[in-house]
Amino acid sequence: QSVLTQPPSVSAAPGQKVTISCSGSSSNIGNNYVSWYQQLPGTAPKLLIYDNNKRPSGIPDRFSGSKSGTSATLGITGLQTGDEADYYCGTWDSSLSALDWVFGGGTKLTVL
Amino acid sequence: QVQLVQSGAEVKKPGASVKVSCKASGYTFTGYYMHWVRQAPGQGLEWMGWINPNSGGTNYAQKFQGRVTMTRDTSISTAYMELSRLRSDDTAVYYCAREGIRWFGELLSNWFDPWGQGTLVTVSS
């Protein structure tokens, strides 16, 4: 059971838009910055979004991030078959009298 | 370019230990914390802890305290993660990842970039 809750799967047609939610609490998302990672099949995760909404160089502007209260959202527009991957949110959590990094359970994106 | 290259796959018996290496290149090794994350087959990402390559200081996730040891050798820009008393449920791909950091006043933003290619550790009798 992950501290951050993501939908297990989302799907949409090529060219469409999809959003992936990441729900937490005041001990994690509510008081910390969120980053997002894309994991293509059989590969290591790759940074997509940091500082809640910033894209590293090389990440297309089809990918966006936002945060409101204790939830964060990853948006992907103009879906391509190459976007099929698992997506993870992550941030610090201070709920267990320690400061641990936590990931969401991951969301599998299917481009139909 | 910034790159993290990990050691090869390992097969270990229950109760044994494994040590995975992560060689950094393209940046100042002592300038960035290094984190370790694992992923069991078909499962999500699980954070294990970090090491400060400059001081050698560490912080481990509570789940792994007492079983994990993170070290570094600054002369060869390499970080290590050793996990002891291995069990079958330690079978996973282990990743190292460099921490990015930015301060916003008193708030800190962190992220992981880049990641190593991963090292598969299989624990089986």
PDB file of C-alpha atoms in Angstrom:
ATOM      1  CA  GLN A   1       0.000   0.000   0.000  1.00  0.00           C
ATOM      2  CA  SER A   2       1.660   3.204  -1.196  1.00  0.00           C
ATOM      3  CA  VAL A   3       1.502   6.429   0.795  1.00  0.00           C
ATOM      4  CA  LEU A   4       0.762   8.245  -2.465  1.00  0.00           C
ATOM      5  CA  THR A   5      -2.286   7.020  -4.364  1.00  0.00           C
ATOM      6  CA  GLN A   6      -2.306   6.789  -8.148  1.00  0.00           C
ATOM      7  CA  PRO A   7      -4.863   5.111 -10.426  1.00  0.00           C
ATOM      8  CA  PRO A   8      -3.487   1.719 -11.514  1.00  0.00           C
ATOM      9  CA  SER A   9      -4.192   2.421 -15.160  1.00  0.00           C
ATOM     10  CA  VAL A  10      -5.387   5.041 -17.605  1.00  0.00           C
ATOM     11  CA  SER A  11      -5.947   4.863 -21.331  1.00  0.00           C
ATOM     12  CA  ALA A  12      -6.713   7.153 -24.233  1.00  0.00           C
ATOM     13  CA  ALA A  13      -6.467   7.255 -28.002  1.00  0.00           C
ATOM     14  CA  PRO A  14      -3.511   8.686 -29.918  1.00  0.00           C
ATOM     15  CA  GLY A  15      -3.653  12.459 -30.107  1.00  0.00           C
ATOM     16  CA  GLN A  16      -5.876  12.721 -27.061  1.00  0.00           C
ATOM     17  CA  LYS A  17      -5.085  14.060 -23.602  1.00  0.00           C
ATOM     18  CA  VAL A  18      -4.801  12.148 -20.334  1.00  0.00           C
ATOM     19  CA  THR A  19      -4.250  13.125 -16.718  1.00  0.00           C
ATOM     20  CA  ILE A  20      -2.761  11.005 -13.944  1.00  0.00           C
ATOM     21  CA  SER A  21      -3.516  11.934 -10.353  1.00  0.00           C
ATOM     22  CA  CYS A  22      -1.333  11.483  -7.288  1.00  0.00           C
ATOM     23  CA  SER A  23      -3.110  11.889  -3.976  1.00  0.00           C
ATOM     24  CA  GLY A  24      -1.322  12.282  -0.658  1.00  0.00           C
ATOM     25  CA  SER A  25      -1.570  14.178   2.606  1.00  0.00           C
ATOM     26  CA  SER A  26      -0.140  17.113   4.516  1.00  0.00           C
ATOM     27  CA  SER A  27       2.851  14.983   5.558  1.00  0.00           C
ATOM     28  CA  ASN A  28       3.969  14.551   1.970  1.00  0.00           C
ATOM     29  CA  ILE A  29       2.509  16.361  -1.054  1.00  0.00           C
ATOM     30  CA  GLY A  30       0.891  19.066   1.063  1.00  0.00           C
ATOM     31  CA  ASN A  31       4.241  20.376   2.253  1.00  0.00           C
ATOM     32  CA  ASN A  32       6.747  19.175  -0.324  1.00  0.00           C
ATOM     33  CA  TYR A  33       7.516  19.448  -3.996  1.00  0.00           C
ATOM     34  CA  VAL A  34       6.523  16.630  -6.331  1.00  0.00           C
ATOM     35  CA  SER A  35       8.423  14.999  -9.174  1.00  0.00           C
ATOM     36  CA  TRP A  36       7.187  12.587 -11.837  1.00  0.00           C
ATOM     37  CA  TYR A  37       8.974   9.711 -13.591  1.00  0.00           C
ATOM     38  CA  GLN A  38       8.317   7.774 -16.763  1.00  0.00           C
ATOM     39  CA  GLN A  39       9.357   4.138 -16.966  1.00  0.00           C
ATOM     40  CA  LEU A  40       9.213   2.637 -20.430  1.00  0.00           C
ATOM     41  CA  PRO A  41       8.993  -1.168 -20.540  1.00  0.00           C
ATOM     42  CA  GLY A  42      12.246  -2.813 -19.516  1.00  0.00           C
ATOM     43  CA  THR A  43      14.074   0.437 -18.813  1.00  0.00           C
ATOM     44  CA  ALA A  44      15.073   2.571 -15.848  1.00  0.00           C
ATOM     45  CA  PRO A  45      12.795   5.400 -14.730  1.00  0.00           C
ATOM     46  CA  LYS A  46      13.379   8.807 -16.285  1.00  0.00           C
ATOM     47  CA  LEU A  47      12.643  12.228 -14.774  1.00  0.00           C
ATOM     48  CA  LEU A  48       9.666  13.938 -16.424  1.00  0.00           C
ATOM     49  CA  ILE A  49       8.686  16.723 -14.041  1.00  0.00           C
ATOM     50  CA  TYR A  50      10.376  18.327 -11.018  1.00  0.00           C
ATOM     51  CA  ASP A  51       9.514  21.294  -8.764  1.00  0.00           C
ATOM     52  CA  ASN A  52       5.837  20.270  -9.246  1.00  0.00           C
ATOM     53  CA  ASN A  53       5.684  21.653 -12.768  1.00  0.00           C
ATOM     54  CA  LYS A  54       9.126  22.059 -14.377  1.00  0.00           C
ATOM     55  CA  ARG A  55      10.314  20.001 -17.318  1.00  0.00           C
ATOM     56  CA  PRO A  56      13.975  18.980 -17.679  1.00  0.00           C
ATOM     57  CA  SER A  57      15.575  19.866 -20.977  1.00  0.00           C
ATOM     58  CA  GLY A  58      14.594  17.390 -23.635  1.00  0.00           C
ATOM     59  CA  ILE A  59      11.141  16.664 -22.211  1.00  0.00           C
ATOM     60  CA  PRO A  60       8.491  17.905 -24.660  1.00  0.00           C
ATOM     61  CA  ASP A  61       5.907  20.440 -23.551  1.00  0.00           C
ATOM     62  CA  ARG A  62       3.209  17.793 -24.109  1.00  0.00           C
ATOM     63  CA  PHE A  63       4.037  16.798 -20.526  1.00  0.00           C
ATOM     64  CA  SER A  64       2.927  19.079 -17.693  1.00  0.00           C
ATOM     65  CA  GLY A  65       2.649  18.935 -13.928  1.00  0.00           C
ATOM     66  CA  SER A  66       0.578  20.722 -11.341  1.00  0.00           C
ATOM     67  CA  LYS A  67      -0.071  20.577  -7.614  1.00  0.00           C
ATOM     68  CA  SER A  68      -2.984  21.712  -5.499  1.00  0.00           C
ATOM     69  CA  GLY A  69      -3.170  21.083  -1.775  1.00  0.00           C
ATOM     70  CA  THR A  70      -2.393  17.431  -1.127  1.00  0.00           C
ATOM     71  CA  SER A  71      -2.718  16.254  -4.730  1.00  0.00           C
ATOM     72  CA  ALA A  72      -0.580  16.455  -7.837  1.00  0.00           C
ATOM     73  CA  THR A  73      -1.428  15.816 -11.464  1.00  0.00           C
ATOM     74  CA  LEU A  74       0.564  14.822 -14.515  1.00  0.00           C
ATOM     75  CA  GLY A  75      -0.928  15.809 -17.858  1.00  0.00           C
ATOM     76  CA  ILE A  76       0.022  14.438 -21.244  1.00  0.00           C
ATOM     77  CA  THR A  77      -1.397  15.923 -24.448  1.00  0.00           C
ATOM     78  CA  GLY A  78      -1.084  14.750 -28.023  1.00  0.00           C
ATOM     79  CA  LEU A  79      -0.683  11.145 -26.916  1.00  0.00           C
ATOM     80  CA  GLN A  80       1.700   8.981 -28.893  1.00  0.00           C
ATOM     81  CA  THR A  81       2.153   5.210 -28.832  1.00  0.00           C
ATOM     82  CA  GLY A  82       5.652   5.859 -27.501  1.00  0.00           C
ATOM     83  CA  ASP A  83       4.124   7.333 -24.351  1.00  0.00           C
ATOM     84  CA  GLU A  84       2.951   3.884 -23.249  1.00  0.00           C
ATOM     85  CA  ALA A  85       4.752   3.431 -19.966  1.00  0.00           C
ATOM     86  CA  ASP A  86       4.393   3.366 -16.212  1.00  0.00           C
ATOM     87  CA  TYR A  87       4.306   6.763 -14.506  1.00  0.00           C
ATOM     88  CA  TYR A  88       5.254   7.425 -10.898  1.00  0.00           C
ATOM     89  CA  CYS A  89       4.936  10.458  -8.651  1.00  0.00           C
ATOM     90  CA  GLY A  90       7.325  10.989  -5.750  1.00  0.00           C
ATOM     91  CA  THR A  91       8.021  13.291  -2.846  1.00  0.00           C
ATOM     92  CA  TRP A  92       9.260  13.361   0.755  1.00  0.00           C
ATOM     93  CA  ASP A  93       7.050  12.035   3.547  1.00  0.00           C
ATOM     94  CA  SER A  94       7.454  12.859   7.227  1.00  0.00           C
ATOM     95  CA  SER A  95       4.641  10.811   8.746  1.00  0.00           C
ATOM     96  CA  LEU A  96       6.649   8.051  10.429  1.00  0.00           C
ATOM     97  CA  SER A  97       8.896  10.229  12.646  1.00  0.00           C
ATOM     98  CA  ALA A  98      11.424  10.034   9.877  1.00  0.00           C
ATOM     99  CA  LEU A  99      11.903  11.679   6.537  1.00  0.00           C
ATOM    100  CA  ASP A 100      11.474   9.074   3.812  1.00  0.00           C
ATOM    101  CA  TRP A 101      11.081   9.472   0.084  1.00  0.00           C
ATOM    102  CA  VAL A 102       7.864   7.884  -1.162  1.00  0.00           C
ATOM    103  CA  PHE A 103       6.595   6.943  -4.595  1.00  0.00           C
ATOM    104  CA  GLY A 104       3.067   6.451  -5.781  1.00  0.00           C
ATOM    105  CA  GLY A 105       2.090   2.940  -6.753  1.00  0.00           C
ATOM    106  CA  GLY A 106       2.470   3.765 -10.421  1.00  0.00           C
ATOM    107  CA  THR A 107       0.011   4.225 -13.280  1.00  0.00           C
ATOM    108  CA  LYS A 108       0.153   2.214 -16.472  1.00  0.00           C
ATOM    109  CA  LEU A 109      -0.696   4.343 -19.494  1.00  0.00           C
ATOM    110  CA  THR A 110      -2.149   2.553 -22.514  1.00  0.00           C
ATOM    111  CA  VAL A 111      -2.453   4.427 -25.789  1.00  0.00           C
ATOM    112  CA  LEU A 112      -5.255   2.625 -27.616  1.00  0.00           C
TER     113      LEU A 112
ATOM    114  CA  GLN B   1      27.131  13.662 -20.205  1.00  0.00           C
ATOM    115  CA  VAL B   2      26.019  12.735 -16.710  1.00  0.00           C
ATOM    116  CA  GLN B   3      25.892   8.968 -16.444  1.00  0.00           C
ATOM    117  CA  LEU B   4      25.498   6.295 -13.791  1.00  0.00           C
ATOM    118  CA  VAL B   5      26.685   2.790 -14.683  1.00  0.00           C
ATOM    119  CA  GLN B   6      25.836  -0.077 -12.362  1.00  0.00           C
ATOM    120  CA  SER B   7      27.386  -3.487 -11.849  1.00  0.00           C
ATOM    121  CA  GLY B   8      25.972  -6.629 -13.392  1.00  0.00           C
ATOM    122  CA  ALA B   9      23.261  -9.018 -12.322  1.00  0.00           C
ATOM    123  CA  GLU B  10      23.729 -11.144  -9.219  1.00  0.00           C
ATOM    124  CA  VAL B  11      22.270 -14.432  -8.006  1.00  0.00           C
ATOM    125  CA  LYS B  12      22.445 -15.014  -4.272  1.00  0.00           C
ATOM    126  CA  LYS B  13      21.212 -17.586  -1.797  1.00  0.00           C
ATOM    127  CA  PRO B  14      18.928 -16.653   1.094  1.00  0.00           C
ATOM    128  CA  GLY B  15      20.913 -15.319   4.029  1.00  0.00           C
ATOM    129  CA  ALA B  16      23.776 -14.060   1.870  1.00  0.00           C
ATOM    130  CA  SER B  17      24.740 -10.450   1.135  1.00  0.00           C
ATOM    131  CA  VAL B  18      24.979  -8.542  -2.130  1.00  0.00           C
ATOM    132  CA  LYS B  19      26.925  -5.407  -2.977  1.00  0.00           C
ATOM    133  CA  VAL B  20      25.903  -3.332  -5.995  1.00  0.00           C
ATOM    134  CA  SER B  21      28.106  -0.597  -7.409  1.00  0.00           C
ATOM    135  CA  CYS B  22      27.184   2.615  -9.219  1.00  0.00           C
ATOM    136  CA  LYS B  23      29.941   4.469 -11.088  1.00  0.00           C
ATOM    137  CA  ALA B  24      29.281   8.126 -11.780  1.00  0.00           C
ATOM    138  CA  SER B  25      30.735  10.183 -14.610  1.00  0.00           C
ATOM    139  CA  GLY B  26      30.219  13.574 -16.214  1.00  0.00           C
ATOM    140  CA  TYR B  27      29.853  15.558 -12.976  1.00  0.00           C
ATOM    141  CA  THR B  28      31.483  16.170  -9.594  1.00  0.00           C
ATOM    142  CA  PHE B  29      30.666  12.984  -7.678  1.00  0.00           C
ATOM    143  CA  THR B  30      30.909  14.611  -4.248  1.00  0.00           C
ATOM    144  CA  GLY B  31      28.516  17.399  -5.166  1.00  0.00           C
ATOM    145  CA  TYR B  32      25.281  15.398  -5.243  1.00  0.00           C
ATOM    146  CA  TYR B  33      23.604  12.926  -2.918  1.00  0.00           C
ATOM    147  CA  MET B  34      23.063   9.444  -4.336  1.00  0.00           C
ATOM    148  CA  HIS B  35      19.871   7.498  -3.671  1.00  0.00           C
ATOM    149  CA  TRP B  36      19.032   3.827  -4.060  1.00  0.00           C
ATOM    150  CA  VAL B  37      15.627   2.603  -5.218  1.00  0.00           C
ATOM    151  CA  ARG B  38      14.480  -0.942  -5.873  1.00  0.00           C
ATOM    152  CA  GLN B  39      11.700  -2.492  -7.919  1.00  0.00           C
ATOM    153  CA  ALA B  40      10.451  -6.031  -7.351  1.00  0.00           C
ATOM    154  CA  PRO B  41       9.188  -7.915 -10.412  1.00  0.00           C
ATOM    155  CA  GLY B  42       5.948  -6.375 -11.642  1.00  0.00           C
ATOM    156  CA  GLN B  43       5.856  -3.959  -8.709  1.00  0.00           C
ATOM    157  CA  GLY B  44       6.408  -0.249  -8.133  1.00  0.00           C
ATOM    158  CA  LEU B  45       9.399   1.757  -6.986  1.00  0.00           C
ATOM    159  CA  GLU B  46      10.632   1.517  -3.398  1.00  0.00           C
ATOM    160  CA  TRP B  47      13.090   4.007  -1.918  1.00  0.00           C
ATOM    161  CA  MET B  48      15.921   2.537   0.176  1.00  0.00           C
ATOM    162  CA  GLY B  49      17.969   5.528   1.282  1.00  0.00           C
ATOM    163  CA  TRP B  50      20.720   7.965   0.371  1.00  0.00           C
ATOM    164  CA  ILE B  51      24.397   8.621   0.839  1.00  0.00           C
ATOM    165  CA  ASN B  52      26.194  11.944   0.830  1.00  0.00           C
ATOM    166  CA  PRO B  53      29.303  11.152  -1.237  1.00  0.00           C
ATOM    167  CA  ASN B  54      31.127  14.146   0.227  1.00  0.00           C
ATOM    168  CA  SER B  55      30.839  13.219   3.906  1.00  0.00           C
ATOM    169  CA  GLY B  56      29.805   9.574   3.699  1.00  0.00           C
ATOM    170  CA  GLY B  57      26.732  10.360   5.762  1.00  0.00           C
ATOM    171  CA  THR B  58      23.716   8.145   5.152  1.00  0.00           C
ATOM    172  CA  ASN B  59      19.986   7.974   5.758  1.00  0.00           C
ATOM    173  CA  TYR B  60      18.183   4.677   5.332  1.00  0.00           C
ATOM    174  CA  ALA B  61      14.488   3.939   4.984  1.00  0.00           C
ATOM    175  CA  GLN B  62      13.215   2.429   8.217  1.00  0.00           C
ATOM    176  CA  LYS B  63      12.302  -0.787   6.435  1.00  0.00           C
ATOM    177  CA  PHE B  64      15.949  -1.463   5.551  1.00  0.00           C
ATOM    178  CA  GLN B  65      17.722  -0.187   8.652  1.00  0.00           C
ATOM    179  CA  GLY B  66      20.029  -2.842  10.038  1.00  0.00           C
ATOM    180  CA  ARG B  67      20.268  -4.657   6.690  1.00  0.00           C
ATOM    181  CA  VAL B  68      21.487  -2.016   4.248  1.00  0.00           C
ATOM    182  CA  THR B  69      24.826  -0.227   4.116  1.00  0.00           C
ATOM    183  CA  MET B  70      25.610   2.526   1.631  1.00  0.00           C
ATOM    184  CA  THR B  71      29.218   3.523   1.076  1.00  0.00           C
ATOM    185  CA  ARG B  72      31.294   5.344  -1.499  1.00  0.00           C
ATOM    186  CA  ASP B  73      34.801   5.533  -2.907  1.00  0.00           C
ATOM    187  CA  THR B  74      35.436   9.092  -4.011  1.00  0.00           C
ATOM    188  CA  SER B  75      38.710   8.149  -5.729  1.00  0.00           C
ATOM    189  CA  ILE B  76      36.760   6.250  -8.369  1.00  0.00           C
ATOM    190  CA  SER B  77      33.443   8.171  -8.173  1.00  0.00           C
ATOM    191  CA  THR B  78      31.545   5.065  -7.180  1.00  0.00           C
ATOM    192  CA  ALA B  79      28.714   4.490  -4.739  1.00  0.00           C
ATOM    193  CA  TYR B  80      27.850   1.106  -3.263  1.00  0.00           C
ATOM    194  CA  MET B  81      24.747  -0.444  -1.748  1.00  0.00           C
ATOM    195  CA  GLU B  82      25.122  -3.610   0.278  1.00  0.00           C
ATOM    196  CA  LEU B  83      22.070  -5.549   1.444  1.00  0.00           C
ATOM    197  CA  SER B  84      22.557  -8.366   3.930  1.00  0.00           C
ATOM    198  CA  ARG B  85      20.500 -11.316   5.186  1.00  0.00           C
ATOM    199  CA  LEU B  86      18.859 -11.603   1.802  1.00  0.00           C
ATOM    200  CA  ARG B  87      15.389 -13.113   1.478  1.00  0.00           C
ATOM    201  CA  SER B  88      13.458 -14.232  -1.560  1.00  0.00           C
ATOM    202  CA  ASP B  89      11.398 -11.043  -1.461  1.00  0.00           C
ATOM    203  CA  ASP B  90      14.577  -9.018  -1.950  1.00  0.00           C
ATOM    204  CA  THR B  91      14.581 -10.221  -5.541  1.00  0.00           C
ATOM    205  CA  ALA B  92      14.371  -6.963  -7.472  1.00  0.00           C
ATOM    206  CA  VAL B  93      16.075  -4.556  -9.804  1.00  0.00           C
ATOM    207  CA  TYR B  94      18.157  -2.109  -7.779  1.00  0.00           C
ATOM    208  CA  TYR B  95      18.731   1.398  -9.129  1.00  0.00           C
ATOM    209  CA  CYS B  96      21.020   4.218  -8.092  1.00  0.00           C
ATOM    210  CA  ALA B  97      19.837   7.734  -8.854  1.00  0.00           C
ATOM    211  CA  ARG B  98      21.479  11.120  -8.441  1.00  0.00           C
ATOM    212  CA  GLU B  99      19.565  13.667  -6.421  1.00  0.00           C
ATOM    213  CA  GLY B 100      18.733  17.074  -7.818  1.00  0.00           C
ATOM    214  CA  ILE B 101      17.989  19.837  -5.363  1.00  0.00           C
ATOM    215  CA  ARG B 102      16.620  23.356  -5.281  1.00  0.00           C
ATOM    216  CA  TRP B 103      15.755  25.592  -2.349  1.00  0.00           C
ATOM    217  CA  PHE B 104      12.633  27.727  -2.347  1.00  0.00           C
ATOM    218  CA  GLY B 105      13.127  29.820   0.761  1.00  0.00           C
ATOM    219  CA  GLU B 106      12.900  27.264   3.549  1.00  0.00           C
ATOM    220  CA  LEU B 107      11.308  24.609   1.348  1.00  0.00           C
ATOM    221  CA  LEU B 108      13.351  22.041  -0.485  1.00  0.00           C
ATOM    222  CA  SER B 109      12.609  20.460  -3.836  1.00  0.00           C
ATOM    223  CA  ASN B 110      14.311  17.174  -4.703  1.00  0.00           C
ATOM    224  CA  TRP B 111      14.199  14.873  -7.661  1.00  0.00           C
ATOM    225  CA  PHE B 112      16.147  11.941  -9.111  1.00  0.00           C
ATOM    226  CA  ASP B 113      18.041  12.416 -12.345  1.00  0.00           C
ATOM    227  CA  PRO B 114      19.675  10.499 -13.896  1.00  0.00           C
ATOM    228  CA  TRP B 115      19.138   6.885 -12.912  1.00  0.00           C
ATOM    229  CA  GLY B 116      21.496   3.977 -13.386  1.00  0.00           C
ATOM    230  CA  GLN B 117      20.493   1.211 -15.754  1.00  0.00           C
ATOM    231  CA  GLY B 118      19.551  -1.078 -12.873  1.00  0.00           C
ATOM    232  CA  THR B 119      21.020  -4.261 -11.407  1.00  0.00           C
ATOM    233  CA  LEU B 120      18.909  -7.401 -11.112  1.00  0.00           C
ATOM    234  CA  VAL B 121      19.465  -9.238  -7.849  1.00  0.00           C
ATOM    235  CA  THR B 122      17.880 -12.669  -7.683  1.00  0.00           C
ATOM    236  CA  VAL B 123      17.632 -14.417  -4.333  1.00  0.00           C
ATOM    237  CA  SER B 124      16.979 -18.113  -4.720  1.00  0.00           C
ATOM    238  CA  SER B 125      17.999 -21.334  -3.055  1.00  0.00           C
TER     239      SER B 125
END
